[in-house]
């Protein structure tokens, strides 16, 4: 569903027509994508309960919620599983419906609670600008990763992860993870803090394809340390690194570290002004790996 009504509320007669049309189809729906520039909270709060009530347990595979108008606070919902479940379905039915959910993409959604057990089967998770009015604490991001042990594809874009000095957990083992996309956003107050997710992820069993976007924060020492530490201890086999908006402002120095499993390195619009690439190549020519 793609709703572009800019009024505060969807006219009841229009929504009634939509629900009437969808009612006989719910039993066959395995994925729901809601993209809206207005009334996202209303649309989602009505459609998801109808999906749960009209479908059969263990049938959900994909849920995508995207707020196209991320400047309107009224358009943001807290999280798809934060609603009062008693108004949607019984707890058992609610949980059983989403137990088989494999793909969850939240765009411009504020994360509040991640206590539902329905995330354990997720294979693909996208979190895109999920902290418009608040950052995500490192402990919350850790909790998210802990509840998603079967992740194969993780995409984090523009999510500012704030550190907690007393929070020092053991990294999470995501042994099935094979693709990881991390993109800080220069509009954030501290874009380099997006990389605070890296210490939370342990070395997995699979070889890893990683995509990393550089930006203003990539020249900071904290960014360099976080990225180089992760790359040197991970199974990154293919690394794509690019500068945002074709603007060569980010430093690639943090990427030029020892990566034991690396086979392919792709640099898009790199900033070569600091000579770090030449130094890296020179070192490898004089000290080739055995």
XYZ file of N, CA and C in Angstrom:
870
model
N 0.847 -1.188 0.000
C 0.000 0.000 0.000
C 0.881 1.237 0.000
N 0.575 2.174 -0.841
C 1.316 3.431 -0.890
C 0.317 4.566 -0.763
N 0.281 5.186 0.399
C -0.719 6.211 0.696
C -0.090 7.592 0.641
N -0.667 8.513 -0.150
C -0.123 9.856 -0.303
C -1.152 10.920 0.076
N -2.010 10.620 0.996
C -2.983 11.585 1.492
C -2.318 12.439 2.562
N -2.329 13.759 2.392
C -1.643 14.639 3.331
C -2.568 15.146 4.436
N -3.785 14.677 4.498
C -4.676 15.090 5.570
C -4.257 14.411 6.859
N -4.766 14.924 7.978
C -4.383 14.361 9.266
C -4.933 12.961 9.464
N -6.072 12.685 8.885
C -6.684 11.377 9.023
C -7.199 10.913 7.666
N -7.161 9.607 7.449
C -7.710 9.062 6.215
C -9.228 9.045 6.336
N -9.950 9.538 5.334
C -11.415 9.484 5.387
C -11.890 8.057 5.618
N -12.837 7.894 6.525
C -13.288 6.556 6.904
C -13.852 5.781 5.726
N -14.527 6.478 4.803
C -15.108 5.763 3.665
C -14.027 5.198 2.740
N -12.901 5.936 2.606
C -11.811 5.439 1.771
C -11.154 4.218 2.406
N -10.945 4.286 3.717
C -10.314 3.154 4.380
C -11.249 1.950 4.398
N -12.538 2.201 4.496
C -13.512 1.116 4.472
C -13.473 0.383 3.135
N -13.335 1.136 2.057
C -13.235 0.517 0.733
C -11.985 -0.350 0.635
N -10.892 0.163 1.195
C -9.643 -0.584 1.144
C -9.740 -1.879 1.937
N -10.256 -1.803 3.147
C -10.351 -3.001 3.984
C -11.320 -4.019 3.392
N -12.385 -3.533 2.762
C -13.331 -4.440 2.104
C -12.654 -5.188 0.967
N -11.826 -4.471 0.230
C -11.096 -5.088 -0.876
C -10.087 -6.122 -0.374
N -9.429 -5.815 0.746
C -8.369 -6.685 1.243
C -8.884 -7.881 2.039
N -10.082 -7.781 2.588
C -10.573 -8.803 3.513
C -10.448 -10.224 2.962
N -10.892 -10.510 1.733
C -10.778 -11.891 1.244
C -9.357 -12.300 0.864
N -8.439 -11.340 0.865
C -7.073 -11.635 0.445
C -6.133 -11.932 1.604
N -6.523 -11.554 2.835
C -5.601 -11.646 3.964
C -5.058 -13.050 4.165
N -5.870 -14.067 3.919
C -5.425 -15.438 4.176
C -4.280 -15.856 3.269
N -4.061 -15.102 2.179
C -2.976 -15.435 1.247
C -1.799 -14.473 1.352
N -1.915 -13.464 2.202
C -0.862 -12.457 2.319
C 0.258 -12.978 3.217
N 1.473 -12.985 2.705
C 2.632 -13.396 3.502
C 3.574 -12.227 3.767
N 3.337 -11.102 3.101
C 4.177 -9.926 3.312
C 3.356 -8.658 3.223
N 3.711 -7.669 4.030
C 2.992 -6.397 4.046
C 4.005 -5.261 3.990
N 3.842 -4.374 3.025
C 4.698 -3.197 2.901
C 3.825 -1.951 2.952
N 4.110 -1.078 3.892
C 3.352 0.162 4.063
C 4.310 1.325 3.864
N 4.083 2.106 2.826
C 4.901 3.273 2.516
C 3.988 4.476 2.459
N 4.249 5.465 3.293
C 3.308 6.574 3.410
C 4.029 7.886 3.664
N 3.447 8.973 3.164
C 3.938 10.314 3.457
C 3.089 10.994 4.522
N 2.022 10.356 4.924
C 1.145 10.922 5.954
C 0.346 9.795 6.592
N -0.092 10.028 7.810
C -0.992 9.100 8.512
C -0.388 7.707 8.696
N 0.923 7.616 8.793
C 1.544 6.301 8.892
C 1.091 5.549 10.135
N 1.004 6.253 11.251
C 0.590 5.596 12.491
C -0.819 5.037 12.359
N -1.710 5.817 11.746
C -3.086 5.366 11.566
C -3.155 4.176 10.609
N -2.452 4.295 9.485
C -2.492 3.234 8.480
C -1.945 1.922 9.042
N -0.784 2.010 9.675
C -0.150 0.811 10.208
C -0.964 0.206 11.341
N -1.476 1.074 12.212
C -2.259 0.606 13.349
C -3.556 -0.071 12.958
N -4.024 0.185 11.741
C -5.248 -0.450 11.266
C -4.965 -1.681 10.407
N -3.961 -1.585 9.528
C -3.715 -2.680 8.597
C -3.075 -3.896 9.258
N -2.098 -3.672 10.135
C -1.419 -4.814 10.752
C -2.382 -5.656 11.599
N -3.237 -5.035 12.441
C -4.210 -5.856 13.168
C -5.139 -6.642 12.244
N -5.549 -6.024 11.131
C -6.400 -6.742 10.184
C -5.658 -7.929 9.577
N -4.385 -7.734 9.327
C -3.567 -8.821 8.784
C -3.474 -9.967 9.780
N -3.270 -9.637 11.043
C -3.147 -10.674 12.067
C -4.462 -11.424 12.246
N -5.553 -10.676 12.300
C -6.858 -11.321 12.528
C -7.310 -12.134 11.324
N -6.961 -11.674 10.119
C -7.485 -12.319 8.921
C -6.631 -13.428 8.380
N -5.410 -13.546 8.866
C -4.501 -14.552 8.335
C -4.424 -15.741 9.278
N -3.591 -16.676 8.912
C -3.396 -17.857 9.739
C -2.056 -17.756 10.457
N -1.923 -18.367 11.635
C -0.653 -18.300 12.362
C 0.508 -18.856 11.542
N 1.699 -18.389 11.845
C 2.935 -18.871 11.219
C 2.974 -18.653 9.710
N 2.366 -17.577 9.239
C 2.363 -17.322 7.802
C 3.111 -16.053 7.415
N 3.355 -15.151 8.358
C 4.023 -13.885 8.034
C 5.480 -14.131 7.666
N 5.913 -13.481 6.598
C 7.300 -13.596 6.155
C 8.002 -12.245 6.094
N 7.277 -11.190 5.754
C 7.933 -9.903 5.523
C 7.049 -8.756 5.986
N 7.658 -7.801 6.704
C 6.970 -6.583 7.123
C 7.898 -5.403 6.877
N 7.431 -4.467 6.047
C 8.209 -3.276 5.698
C 7.357 -2.054 5.993
N 7.880 -1.143 6.797
C 7.166 0.088 7.140
C 8.094 1.257 6.879
N 7.651 2.172 6.038
C 8.507 3.292 5.645
C 7.735 4.601 5.714
N 8.290 5.543 6.442
C 7.723 6.887 6.541
C 8.490 7.792 5.581
N 7.846 8.200 4.491
C 8.511 9.031 3.494
C 8.651 10.475 3.939
N 7.826 10.876 4.890
C 7.842 12.271 5.342
C 8.442 12.310 6.735
N 9.762 12.130 6.815
C 10.387 11.964 8.127
C 10.543 13.253 8.899
N 10.005 14.347 8.386
C 10.071 15.603 9.130
C 8.805 15.838 9.942
N 7.813 14.977 9.760
C 6.554 15.141 10.474
C 6.516 14.174 11.643
N 6.602 14.691 12.840
C 6.600 13.839 14.031
C 5.339 12.998 14.113
N 4.211 13.540 13.629
C 2.952 12.812 13.720
C 2.930 11.593 12.807
N 3.844 11.550 11.837
C 3.855 10.431 10.919
C 4.658 9.252 11.413
N 5.306 9.398 12.551
C 6.204 8.358 13.034
C 5.469 7.429 13.991
N 5.687 6.146 13.829
C 5.173 5.206 14.818
C 6.349 4.700 15.639
N 6.078 4.207 16.805
C 7.180 3.840 17.698
C 7.885 2.581 17.236
N 7.156 1.559 16.970
C 7.707 0.307 16.462
C 6.515 -0.589 16.166
N 6.645 -1.509 15.228
C 5.474 -2.291 14.821
C 4.927 -3.212 15.889
N 5.729 -3.537 16.903
C 5.256 -4.449 17.930
C 5.143 -3.765 19.286
N 5.021 -2.454 19.268
C 4.929 -1.707 20.517
C 3.476 -1.433 20.905
N 2.552 -1.659 19.984
C 1.159 -1.345 20.258
C 0.592 -2.238 21.358
N -0.540 -1.827 21.877
C -1.249 -2.622 22.872
C -1.800 -3.876 22.193
N -1.198 -5.008 22.484
C -1.571 -6.223 21.760
C -2.978 -6.696 22.102
N -3.471 -6.298 23.245
C -4.830 -6.713 23.605
C -5.845 -6.128 22.640
N -5.499 -5.015 22.011
C -6.399 -4.408 21.036
C -6.234 -5.028 19.652
N -5.180 -5.808 19.469
C -4.922 -6.414 18.169
C -5.332 -7.882 18.169
N -4.830 -8.624 19.112
C -5.110 -10.052 19.207
C -4.599 -10.533 20.552
N -4.885 -11.772 20.866
C -4.327 -12.316 22.095
C -2.810 -12.399 21.955
N -2.117 -12.422 23.078
C -0.648 -12.469 23.032
C -0.157 -13.700 22.275
N -0.776 -14.861 22.529
C -0.335 -16.085 21.859
C -0.514 -15.985 20.352
N -1.660 -15.446 19.933
C -1.896 -15.326 18.495
C -0.947 -14.302 17.887
N -0.736 -13.203 18.598
C 0.176 -12.166 18.110
C 1.571 -12.742 17.892
N 2.077 -13.459 18.891
C 3.420 -14.019 18.789
C 3.508 -15.117 17.737
N 2.505 -15.993 17.707
C 2.549 -17.098 16.755
C 2.442 -16.603 15.322
N 1.740 -15.488 15.130
C 1.594 -14.947 13.781
C 2.944 -14.504 13.223
N 3.770 -13.897 14.070
C 5.033 -13.338 13.599
C 6.244 -14.232 13.868
N 6.014 -15.434 14.382
C 7.145 -16.311 14.681
C 7.957 -16.649 13.439
N 7.313 -16.655 12.290
C 8.000 -17.030 11.056
C 8.443 -15.817 10.245
N 8.353 -14.625 10.839
C 8.791 -13.416 10.135
C 10.283 -13.506 9.823
N 10.632 -13.304 8.562
C 12.023 -13.422 8.134
C 12.623 -12.092 7.700
N 11.792 -11.163 7.286
C 12.278 -9.898 6.741
C 11.567 -8.747 7.436
N 12.319 -7.898 8.127
C 11.755 -6.732 8.805
C 12.554 -5.500 8.407
N 11.862 -4.525 7.817
C 12.509 -3.278 7.407
C 11.742 -2.107 8.007
N 12.423 -1.337 8.819
C 11.821 -0.178 9.466
C 12.555 1.067 8.999
N 11.830 1.949 8.317
C 12.406 3.189 7.806
C 11.771 4.363 8.531
N 12.598 5.164 9.190
C 12.121 6.341 9.915
C 11.146 5.978 11.019
N 11.429 4.912 11.714
C 10.590 4.442 12.814
C 11.395 4.561 14.106
N 10.811 5.140 15.126
C 11.486 5.252 16.415
C 11.420 3.911 17.145
N 12.555 3.414 17.567
C 12.591 2.159 18.308
C 12.400 2.431 19.789
N 11.428 1.803 20.384
C 11.185 1.953 21.821
C 11.378 0.630 22.549
N 10.706 -0.387 22.054
C 10.729 -1.668 22.753
C 11.151 -2.769 21.796
N 11.937 -3.696 22.302
C 12.359 -4.831 21.482
C 12.245 -6.095 22.327
N 11.118 -6.207 22.989
C 10.941 -7.295 23.941
C 10.175 -8.483 23.381
N 9.634 -8.344 22.180
C 8.847 -9.431 21.625
C 9.739 -10.586 21.185
N 9.276 -11.827 21.391
C 10.074 -12.975 20.965
C 9.963 -13.263 19.479
N 9.219 -12.446 18.740
C 8.926 -12.779 17.351
C 10.092 -12.506 16.421
N 11.179 -11.969 16.913
C 12.288 -11.610 16.041
C 13.293 -12.740 15.846
N 13.131 -13.828 16.544
C 14.161 -14.864 16.553
C 14.388 -15.500 15.191
N 13.398 -15.464 14.316
C 13.554 -16.081 13.004
C 14.007 -15.132 11.920
N 14.281 -13.870 12.272
C 14.639 -12.888 11.252
C 15.922 -13.277 10.529
N 15.852 -13.238 9.197
C 17.038 -13.446 8.373
C 17.519 -12.136 7.771
N 16.628 -11.154 7.704
C 16.982 -9.861 7.105
C 16.397 -8.738 7.954
N 17.249 -7.794 8.351
C 16.820 -6.671 9.184
C 17.407 -5.379 8.629
N 16.519 -4.417 8.341
C 16.933 -3.084 7.910
C 16.461 -2.081 8.957
N 17.351 -1.273 9.456
C 16.997 -0.156 10.327
C 17.528 1.101 9.658
N 16.597 1.966 9.233
C 16.969 3.140 8.450
C 16.478 4.400 9.138
N 17.404 5.239 9.606
C 17.051 6.487 10.285
C 16.010 6.247 11.368
N 16.299 5.310 12.247
C 15.327 4.915 13.266
C 15.445 5.732 14.542
N 16.071 6.860 14.497
C 16.274 7.622 15.724
C 16.112 9.115 15.467
N 15.022 9.489 14.825
C 14.820 10.878 14.448
C 14.805 11.788 15.661
N 14.162 11.381 16.710
C 14.073 12.249 17.883
C 14.895 11.737 19.057
N 15.518 10.590 18.886
C 16.340 10.061 19.971
C 17.341 9.084 19.383
N 18.499 8.980 19.995
C 19.491 8.023 19.539
C 19.199 6.657 20.151
N 19.844 5.644 19.609
C 19.675 4.282 20.101
C 20.855 3.954 21.009
N 20.582 3.616 22.236
C 21.661 3.268 23.155
C 22.314 1.955 22.728
N 23.573 1.843 23.062
C 24.326 0.653 22.691
C 23.705 -0.610 23.288
N 23.175 -0.505 24.492
C 22.545 -1.667 25.124
C 21.298 -2.107 24.373
N 20.555 -1.146 23.805
C 19.366 -1.505 23.038
C 19.760 -2.171 21.729
N 20.777 -1.647 21.070
C 21.238 -2.280 19.839
C 21.750 -3.685 20.115
N 22.415 -3.853 21.238
C 22.888 -5.180 21.638
C 21.709 -6.128 21.834
N 20.662 -5.628 22.469
C 19.464 -6.434 22.693
C 18.833 -6.856 21.375
N 18.819 -5.938 20.414
C 18.279 -6.252 19.090
C 19.067 -7.397 18.459
N 20.382 -7.284 18.477
C 21.220 -8.310 17.859
C 21.083 -9.647 18.579
N 20.976 -9.608 19.900
C 20.835 -10.839 20.671
C 19.563 -11.587 20.304
N 18.524 -10.865 19.955
C 17.239 -11.484 19.652
C 17.123 -11.908 18.189
N 18.189 -11.721 17.412
C 18.148 -12.064 15.986
C 19.307 -12.994 15.625
N 19.382 -14.184 16.210
C 20.548 -15.050 15.999
C 20.665 -15.614 14.591
N 19.582 -15.562 13.812
C 19.604 -16.159 12.474
C 19.806 -15.137 11.362
N 20.202 -13.926 11.730
C 20.378 -12.882 10.723
C 21.399 -13.287 9.667
N 21.016 -13.050 8.410
C 21.942 -13.240 7.297
C 22.258 -11.911 6.613
N 21.321 -10.976 6.701
C 21.503 -9.672 6.047
C 21.150 -8.586 7.056
N 22.107 -7.715 7.353
C 21.901 -6.628 8.311
C 22.261 -5.313 7.638
N 21.312 -4.380 7.649
C 21.530 -3.072 7.018
C 21.178 -1.982 8.019
N 22.158 -1.181 8.387
C 21.983 -0.106 9.358
C 22.356 1.207 8.680
N 21.379 2.100 8.528
C 21.619 3.369 7.836
C 21.174 4.522 8.728
N 22.090 5.418 9.016
C 21.740 6.635 9.740
C 21.227 6.410 11.143
N 21.686 5.362 11.796
C 21.272 5.084 13.170
C 22.422 5.459 14.095
N 22.199 6.440 14.941
C 23.226 6.901 15.869
C 23.187 6.051 17.133
N 24.253 5.322 17.385
C 24.337 4.427 18.536
C 25.207 5.089 19.599
N 24.619 5.389 20.728
C 25.358 6.088 21.788
C 25.981 5.086 22.755
N 27.184 5.388 23.174
C 27.903 4.494 24.077
C 27.424 4.663 25.513
N 27.639 3.612 26.287
C 27.338 3.616 27.716
C 28.589 3.106 28.432
N 29.275 3.957 29.182
C 30.569 3.601 29.773
C 30.557 2.310 30.583
N 29.451 2.023 31.254
C 29.403 0.842 32.111
C 28.868 -0.388 31.382
N 28.544 -0.236 30.090
C 27.998 -1.358 29.325
C 29.129 -2.000 28.524
N 29.594 -3.159 28.992
C 30.732 -3.840 28.361
C 30.385 -5.312 28.138
N 29.482 -5.608 27.215
C 29.052 -6.990 27.010
C 30.016 -7.753 26.105
N 29.899 -9.060 26.139
C 30.618 -9.876 25.163
C 29.931 -9.709 23.813
N 30.677 -9.622 22.719
C 30.060 -9.432 21.399
C 29.100 -10.566 21.048
N 28.114 -10.234 20.235
C 27.096 -11.196 19.816
C 27.618 -11.999 18.624
N 27.444 -13.301 18.664
C 27.840 -14.164 17.547
C 26.679 -14.296 16.570
N 26.824 -13.698 15.418
C 25.841 -13.822 14.340
C 26.454 -14.742 13.288
N 26.421 -16.029 13.551
C 27.176 -16.984 12.746
C 26.631 -17.169 11.340
N 25.387 -16.757 11.100
C 24.820 -16.903 9.765
C 24.892 -15.616 8.953
N 25.405 -14.552 9.546
C 25.482 -13.267 8.854
C 26.466 -13.350 7.690
N 25.990 -12.979 6.484
C 26.890 -12.972 5.331
C 26.922 -11.637 4.599
N 26.005 -10.711 4.950
C 26.008 -9.389 4.323
C 25.713 -8.338 5.382
N 26.560 -7.330 5.454
C 26.439 -6.281 6.471
C 26.672 -4.932 5.798
N 25.654 -4.079 5.828
C 25.747 -2.737 5.250
C 25.655 -1.712 6.378
N 26.639 -0.859 6.470
C 26.674 0.163 7.515
C 26.890 1.519 6.868
N 25.930 2.407 7.081
C 26.002 3.728 6.450
C 25.689 4.809 7.471
N 26.705 5.478 7.998
C 26.441 6.646 8.846
C 25.757 7.726 8.021
N 25.159 8.673 8.690
C 24.477 9.767 8.000
C 25.044 11.083 8.495
N 25.493 11.925 7.568
C 26.119 13.188 7.959
C 25.148 14.157 8.612
N 23.841 13.870 8.517
C 22.867 14.739 9.175
C 22.791 14.472 10.671
N 23.363 13.354 11.119
C 23.362 13.048 12.540
C 24.311 13.983 13.274
N 24.066 14.168 14.564
C 24.932 15.025 15.366
C 26.352 14.458 15.434
N 26.439 13.135 15.530
C 27.743 12.474 15.612
C 27.714 11.271 14.668
N 27.933 11.485 13.358
C 27.800 10.388 12.398
C 28.720 9.216 12.675
N 29.871 9.479 13.308
C 30.794 8.388 13.598
C 30.225 7.414 14.618
N 29.198 7.843 15.380
C 28.635 6.965 16.404
C 27.819 5.824 15.809
N 27.508 5.908 14.526
C 26.852 4.769 13.887
C 27.730 3.528 13.972
N 29.039 3.735 14.032
C 29.978 2.611 14.080
C 30.089 1.986 15.459
N 29.377 2.532 16.441
C 29.406 1.925 17.771
C 28.696 0.580 17.802
N 28.073 0.202 16.691
C 27.497 -1.144 16.603
C 28.593 -2.188 16.380
N 29.723 -1.779 15.827
C 30.767 -2.734 15.441
C 31.332 -3.538 16.611
N 31.601 -2.928 17.780
C 32.118 -3.738 18.896
C 31.125 -4.771 19.414
N 29.858 -4.639 19.021
C 28.832 -5.553 19.514
C 28.757 -6.843 18.708
N 29.442 -6.899 17.571
C 29.335 -8.045 16.671
C 30.628 -8.848 16.701
N 30.511 -10.110 17.074
C 31.677 -10.988 17.130
C 31.989 -11.550 15.748
N 33.164 -12.112 15.618
C 33.548 -12.784 14.381
C 32.628 -13.972 14.160
N 32.017 -14.031 12.974
C 31.078 -15.101 12.687
C 31.729 -16.285 12.001
N 30.901 -17.239 11.611
C 31.394 -18.442 10.948
C 31.496 -18.256 9.438
N 30.596 -17.434 8.868
C 30.559 -17.243 7.425
C 31.519 -16.151 6.977
N 31.960 -16.251 5.724
C 32.659 -15.126 5.121
C 31.656 -13.995 4.954
N 32.140 -12.764 5.029
C 31.251 -11.611 5.120
C 31.466 -10.657 3.953
N 30.355 -10.214 3.372
C 30.363 -9.118 2.409
C 29.942 -7.870 3.169
N 30.779 -6.853 3.158
C 30.491 -5.650 3.933
C 30.505 -4.424 3.042
N 29.529 -3.549 3.267
C 29.450 -2.268 2.575
C 29.507 -1.167 3.619
N 30.402 -0.207 3.426
C 30.594 0.857 4.403
C 30.667 2.193 3.687
N 29.835 3.127 4.112
C 29.879 4.468 3.531
C 30.669 5.390 4.440
N 31.596 6.099 3.848
C 32.423 7.043 4.588
C 31.769 8.412 4.582
N 32.183 9.256 5.493
C 31.612 10.597 5.578
C 32.483 11.490 6.422
N 31.892 12.571 6.932
C 32.658 13.533 7.724
C 33.314 12.869 8.932
N 32.603 11.941 9.565
C 33.123 11.343 10.790
C 34.233 10.342 10.574
N 34.502 9.962 9.309
C 35.481 8.906 9.057
C 36.915 9.347 9.305
N 37.132 10.633 9.486
C 38.477 11.125 9.785
C 38.769 11.126 11.280
N 37.747 10.894 12.097
C 37.933 10.899 13.543
C 38.669 9.640 13.999
N 39.434 9.786 15.055
C 40.197 8.658 15.576
C 39.283 7.553 16.078
N 38.152 7.920 16.686
C 37.226 6.907 17.201
C 36.665 6.062 16.069
N 36.329 6.708 14.947
C 35.833 5.976 13.777
C 36.902 5.014 13.274
N 38.122 5.517 13.120
C 39.210 4.691 12.595
C 39.458 3.471 13.469
N 39.435 3.673 14.778
C 39.689 2.572 15.699
C 38.591 1.522 15.626
N 37.337 1.959 15.630
C 36.214 1.031 15.585
C 36.223 0.214 14.301
N 36.434 0.885 13.178
C 36.390 0.205 11.884
C 37.575 -0.739 11.714
N 38.768 -0.264 12.011
C 39.950 -1.110 11.820
C 39.932 -2.320 12.752
N 39.463 -2.146 13.979
C 39.366 -3.277 14.909
C 38.393 -4.329 14.383
N 37.259 -3.871 13.857
C 36.264 -4.814 13.343
C 36.798 -5.554 12.122
N 37.391 -4.822 11.186
C 37.879 -5.443 9.956
C 38.991 -6.448 10.231
N 39.850 -6.143 11.175
C 40.993 -7.019 11.438
C 40.598 -8.318 12.137
N 39.453 -8.329 12.829
C 39.047 -9.539 13.550
C 37.867 -10.251 12.893
N 37.396 -9.752 11.764
C 36.207 -10.326 11.135
C 36.584 -11.200 9.944
N 35.556 -11.796 9.339
C 35.754 -12.628 8.153
C 35.360 -11.873 6.887
N 35.648 -10.585 6.830
C 35.282 -9.793 5.655
C 36.074 -10.284 4.446
N 35.348 -10.799 3.471
C 35.968 -11.300 2.244
C 35.844 -10.293 1.109
N 34.739 -9.539 1.114
C 34.519 -8.497 0.112
C 34.127 -7.221 0.832
N 34.827 -6.138 0.544
C 34.557 -4.857 1.191
C 34.308 -3.792 0.136
N 33.112 -3.180 0.218
C 32.770 -2.043 -0.627
C 32.797 -0.792 0.247
N 33.541 0.203 -0.163
C 33.605 1.459 0.592
C 33.397 2.618 -0.368
N 32.525 3.542 0.013
C 32.250 4.671 -0.865
C 32.062 5.931 -0.039
N 32.237 7.061 -0.692
C 31.963 8.346 -0.077
C 30.541 8.758 -0.402
N 29.875 9.386 0.546
C 28.482 9.760 0.361
C 28.334 10.839 -0.689
N 27.289 10.672 -1.514
C 26.910 11.676 -2.513
C 28.069 12.033 -3.452
N 28.915 11.067 -3.727
C 30.045 11.286 -4.643
C 30.929 12.443 -4.179
N 30.968 12.660 -2.897
C 31.762 13.755 -2.344
C 32.944 13.160 -1.588
N 34.153 13.250 -2.138
C 35.303 12.565 -1.542
C 35.827 13.246 -0.291
N 35.035 13.177 0.775
C 35.437 13.823 2.021
C 35.924 12.814 3.053
N 35.470 11.587 2.934
C 35.811 10.591 3.938
C 37.207 10.025 3.741
N 37.844 9.696 4.824
C 39.182 9.116 4.781
C 39.091 7.598 4.703
N 39.937 7.006 3.854
C 39.944 5.548 3.737
C 41.006 4.917 4.628
N 41.694 5.725 5.414
C 42.797 5.208 6.232
C 42.345 4.083 7.152
N 41.138 4.197 7.719
C 40.652 3.178 8.658
C 40.441 1.831 7.985
N 40.226 1.837 6.661
C 39.968 0.598 5.944
C 41.249 -0.159 5.630
N 42.349 0.554 5.634
C 43.605 -0.033 5.188
C 44.325 -0.684 6.354
N 43.726 -1.745 6.825
C 44.271 -2.510 7.939
C 44.380 -3.964 7.515
N 44.955 -4.780 8.332
C 45.094 -6.197 7.999
C 43.736 -6.876 8.060
N 43.312 -7.427 6.917
C 42.054 -8.167 6.843
C 42.386 -9.565 6.343
N 42.445 -10.535 7.230
C 42.973 -11.861 6.890
C 42.199 -12.602 5.812
N 40.902 -12.301 5.667
C 40.083 -13.044 4.705
C 39.775 -12.246 3.440
N 40.269 -11.029 3.346
C 39.893 -10.141 2.243
C 40.343 -10.693 0.893
N 39.391 -10.697 -0.054
C 39.681 -11.094 -1.426
C 39.366 -9.973 -2.408
N 38.373 -9.147 -2.081
C 37.960 -8.085 -2.999
C 37.772 -6.790 -2.232
N 38.400 -5.728 -2.714
C 38.256 -4.395 -2.123
C 37.830 -3.431 -3.217
N 36.667 -2.798 -3.022
C 36.133 -1.847 -3.994
C 36.029 -0.485 -3.328
N 36.732 0.503 -3.872
C 36.710 1.868 -3.348
C 36.022 2.765 -4.360
N 34.948 3.397 -3.935
C 34.191 4.284 -4.813
C 34.373 5.724 -4.355
N 34.889 6.565 -5.241
C 35.155 7.971 -4.943
C 35.996 8.128 -3.673
N 37.121 7.416 -3.595
C 37.935 7.516 -2.379
C 38.699 8.831 -2.315
N 38.977 9.244 -1.112
C 39.823 10.411 -0.877
C 41.263 9.917 -0.725
N 42.086 10.208 -1.713
C 43.458 9.711 -1.724
C 44.461 10.768 -1.302
N 43.955 11.887 -0.806
C 44.837 13.020 -0.526
C 45.847 12.732 0.576
N 45.503 11.867 1.522
C 46.412 11.656 2.657
C 47.506 10.632 2.372
N 47.478 10.017 1.188
C 48.521 9.065 0.826
C 48.435 7.726 1.514
N 47.344 7.459 2.223
C 47.236 6.210 2.988
C 47.184 4.985 2.079
N 46.573 5.114 0.912
C 46.501 3.969 0.005
C 47.885 3.609 -0.525
N 48.666 4.608 -0.879
C 50.020 4.352 -1.364
C 50.858 3.669 -0.286
N 50.724 4.133 0.942
C 51.463 3.518 2.050
C 51.048 2.069 2.240
N 49.752 1.818 2.182
C 49.210 0.467 2.350
C 49.745 -0.467 1.270
N 49.698 -0.023 0.013
C 50.161 -0.850 -1.098
C 51.665 -1.076 -1.016
N 52.384 -0.048 -0.602
C 53.833 -0.173 -0.477
C 54.209 -1.208 0.575
N 53.504 -1.204 1.684
C 53.772 -2.169 2.749
C 53.504 -3.596 2.286
N 52.446 -3.762 1.492
C 52.105 -5.103 1.042
C 53.032 -5.589 -0.061
N 53.601 -4.669 -0.807
C 54.577 -5.087 -1.814
C 55.865 -5.564 -1.162
N 56.263 -4.850 -0.106
C 57.518 -5.196 0.561
C 57.372 -6.340 1.551
N 56.132 -6.533 2.047
C 55.870 -7.606 3.014
C 54.646 -8.403 2.581
N 54.762 -9.134 1.470
C 53.602 -9.898 1.002
C 53.255 -11.014 1.967
N 51.972 -11.324 2.015
C 51.537 -12.426 2.872
C 52.106 -13.730 2.348
N 52.420 -14.662 3.194
C 52.980 -15.952 2.752
C 51.930 -16.766 2.017
